[in-house]
DNA sequence: GTGAAAGCGCTAACAT
DNA sequence: ATGTTAGCGCTTTCAC
């Protein structure tokens, strides 16, 4: 075993060390390091030189306690392995870039109990605001959010009552929109394939929307097929094979996300199905890294990046010059891209 | 505009509030809330009841300052949109699950300057340890890491000298390993396709390893093709078409990641290339969500999740009962999966 | 433009 | 098992 090189337990540097090194009061050093204007250029240079030379890194724990302000934004999402949420986080990071605020991410694995724990942890850091996915929370989490006294932005989903602000799309609406498109294109025997959605409320709402939308045209879903875990692409193939074997006369398959839709598409192409002629397909999310498949899968864009940006901007107070931080309701309109897999 | 519901600027609750509510000293309340054993069950219940009733959330800023310990682990990665890093983060989160430590993520967008900034931000929160991708940093970042006095784990790449500990694979070795497999399978005219790798040192090292490995058999790369941005699947198609048009006699294409490899594979299948007979293909990462493509692309597993777990375990002190935290060197051996796209 | 004093909310260390 | 005291490293406030 190589001996530890970094196990020195030297006391970290403090303002006092910098102060002594440059012969300026701690207070003035603090001013310089916070880029305040009321310091003479001469002292400023002296201080910065010492700080750099020593390798001083300010202690935000102490700073936060003294100033009662912490420039963190808590961001809580169900998963990172989904490709959906990394894009939301990208939007948030970009929007917060020059705001002086820093996002901190937490993951719930689609469990409201885990969400409650993560939230408790994060609130204990006294963040400037909270962004979290969805409108469904435990009672305790809801209470914490209501009492936090900071902006709370619920994102992704606008089907329900937010605690404070909400930025999202109507997943029920997306389901209905897809139902309209399917019916208008002349498909009649429709199957649904998706995740087991005990805790994925948005997928559930899309299915509900689809069902309602079809019902208005007197159409009922013929069959459904659910999965959990595993490679989505592969699962898409398997589910598709299963549902088409059971119901050879299906003429449309609606997938709860683009990845399983892509798997289904590959399967159907291999089997020689006439797409979109005899069989139509659609997914959800507008996953652009799937561009490059043999055909472009029909999908509805979930506006992931934009949702992240808008939510972050509310907390950063950007673009909302009414000065009001709380109580925003931003419902984005997702665009349906028929791609190559819905006939026209 | 809906009026703000959450804009009340009530003073957040303090230990004192809980203390007064239950008639127990602040100190004892603090003990209860930190789950310390030296409190009688009766007082414990009384305190917990009050804390819950009030909705008290501890202030870790103050706690961290007083105790001089912060249960955060800073994790710094180049990107979240890559699918590689979310898996590493998953491994880290899982390993830290019951350690009382919490990961905090930062993103550098493959820029060492940005890395330096993010690092400065994170170190100012006085984390328990730092996990960051790669061995290449600015001098200033290196100095900060060396002076931080906490465990520093550089991950993903073991080709070089770590500051403290390292957990990764040799990308140069992975390149050589692939070269061996390619030559052994009888391919001779090899092309490389990948990202413009000014700042992606690991991709660069893989290419170097490949070149060296081929050179040992007297083989030179015939051609290379680079891209940046855009849908990787689509780029894979475009690059493949370009390189095969220029060099119709190529018999192997090595891609710097599985996504562009998948795009290339789909392209070649459509064009009717004989794979793996006349043309072999390979990628890198062991991206399992690509299971479900018409053929399984040859690849080398980057051990992403395992790297995350091992790095986190070092900081959590788990599984390293020599009591030493610093100076670990863990080099994992990536497995080559020939899939269906290298002939045997 | 600069400095001195007080205190942010909690916990370590020491009493009891 | 519980309470008291001091102080973590910074910033706010006020004085100069």
Short mmCIF file of C-alpha atoms (C1' of nucleotides) in Angstrom, two decimals, chain D:
data_model
loop_
_atom_site.label_atom_id
_atom_site.label_comp_id
_atom_site.label_asym_id
_atom_site.label_seq_id
_atom_site.Cartn_x
_atom_site.Cartn_y
_atom_site.Cartn_z
"C1'" DA D 1 -28.78 11.62 31.75
"C1'" DT D 2 -28.79 16.53 31.40
"C1'" DG D 3 -27.10 21.33 31.53
"C1'" DT D 4 -23.55 25.22 30.93
"C1'" DT D 5 -20.04 27.59 28.54
"C1'" DA D 6 -17.35 28.76 24.86
"C1'" DG D 7 -16.46 29.17 20.23
"C1'" DC D 8 -16.56 27.35 15.12
"C1'" DG D 9 -15.19 31.42 10.76
"C1'" DC D 10 -17.37 34.39 8.87
"C1'" DT D 11 -20.48 38.88 7.97
"C1'" DT D 12 -23.43 42.54 9.80
"C1'" DT D 13 -23.46 46.77 11.93
"C1'" DC D 14 -21.63 50.59 13.43
"C1'" DA D 15 -17.74 53.56 14.48
"C1'" DC D 16 -13.93 56.04 12.76
#
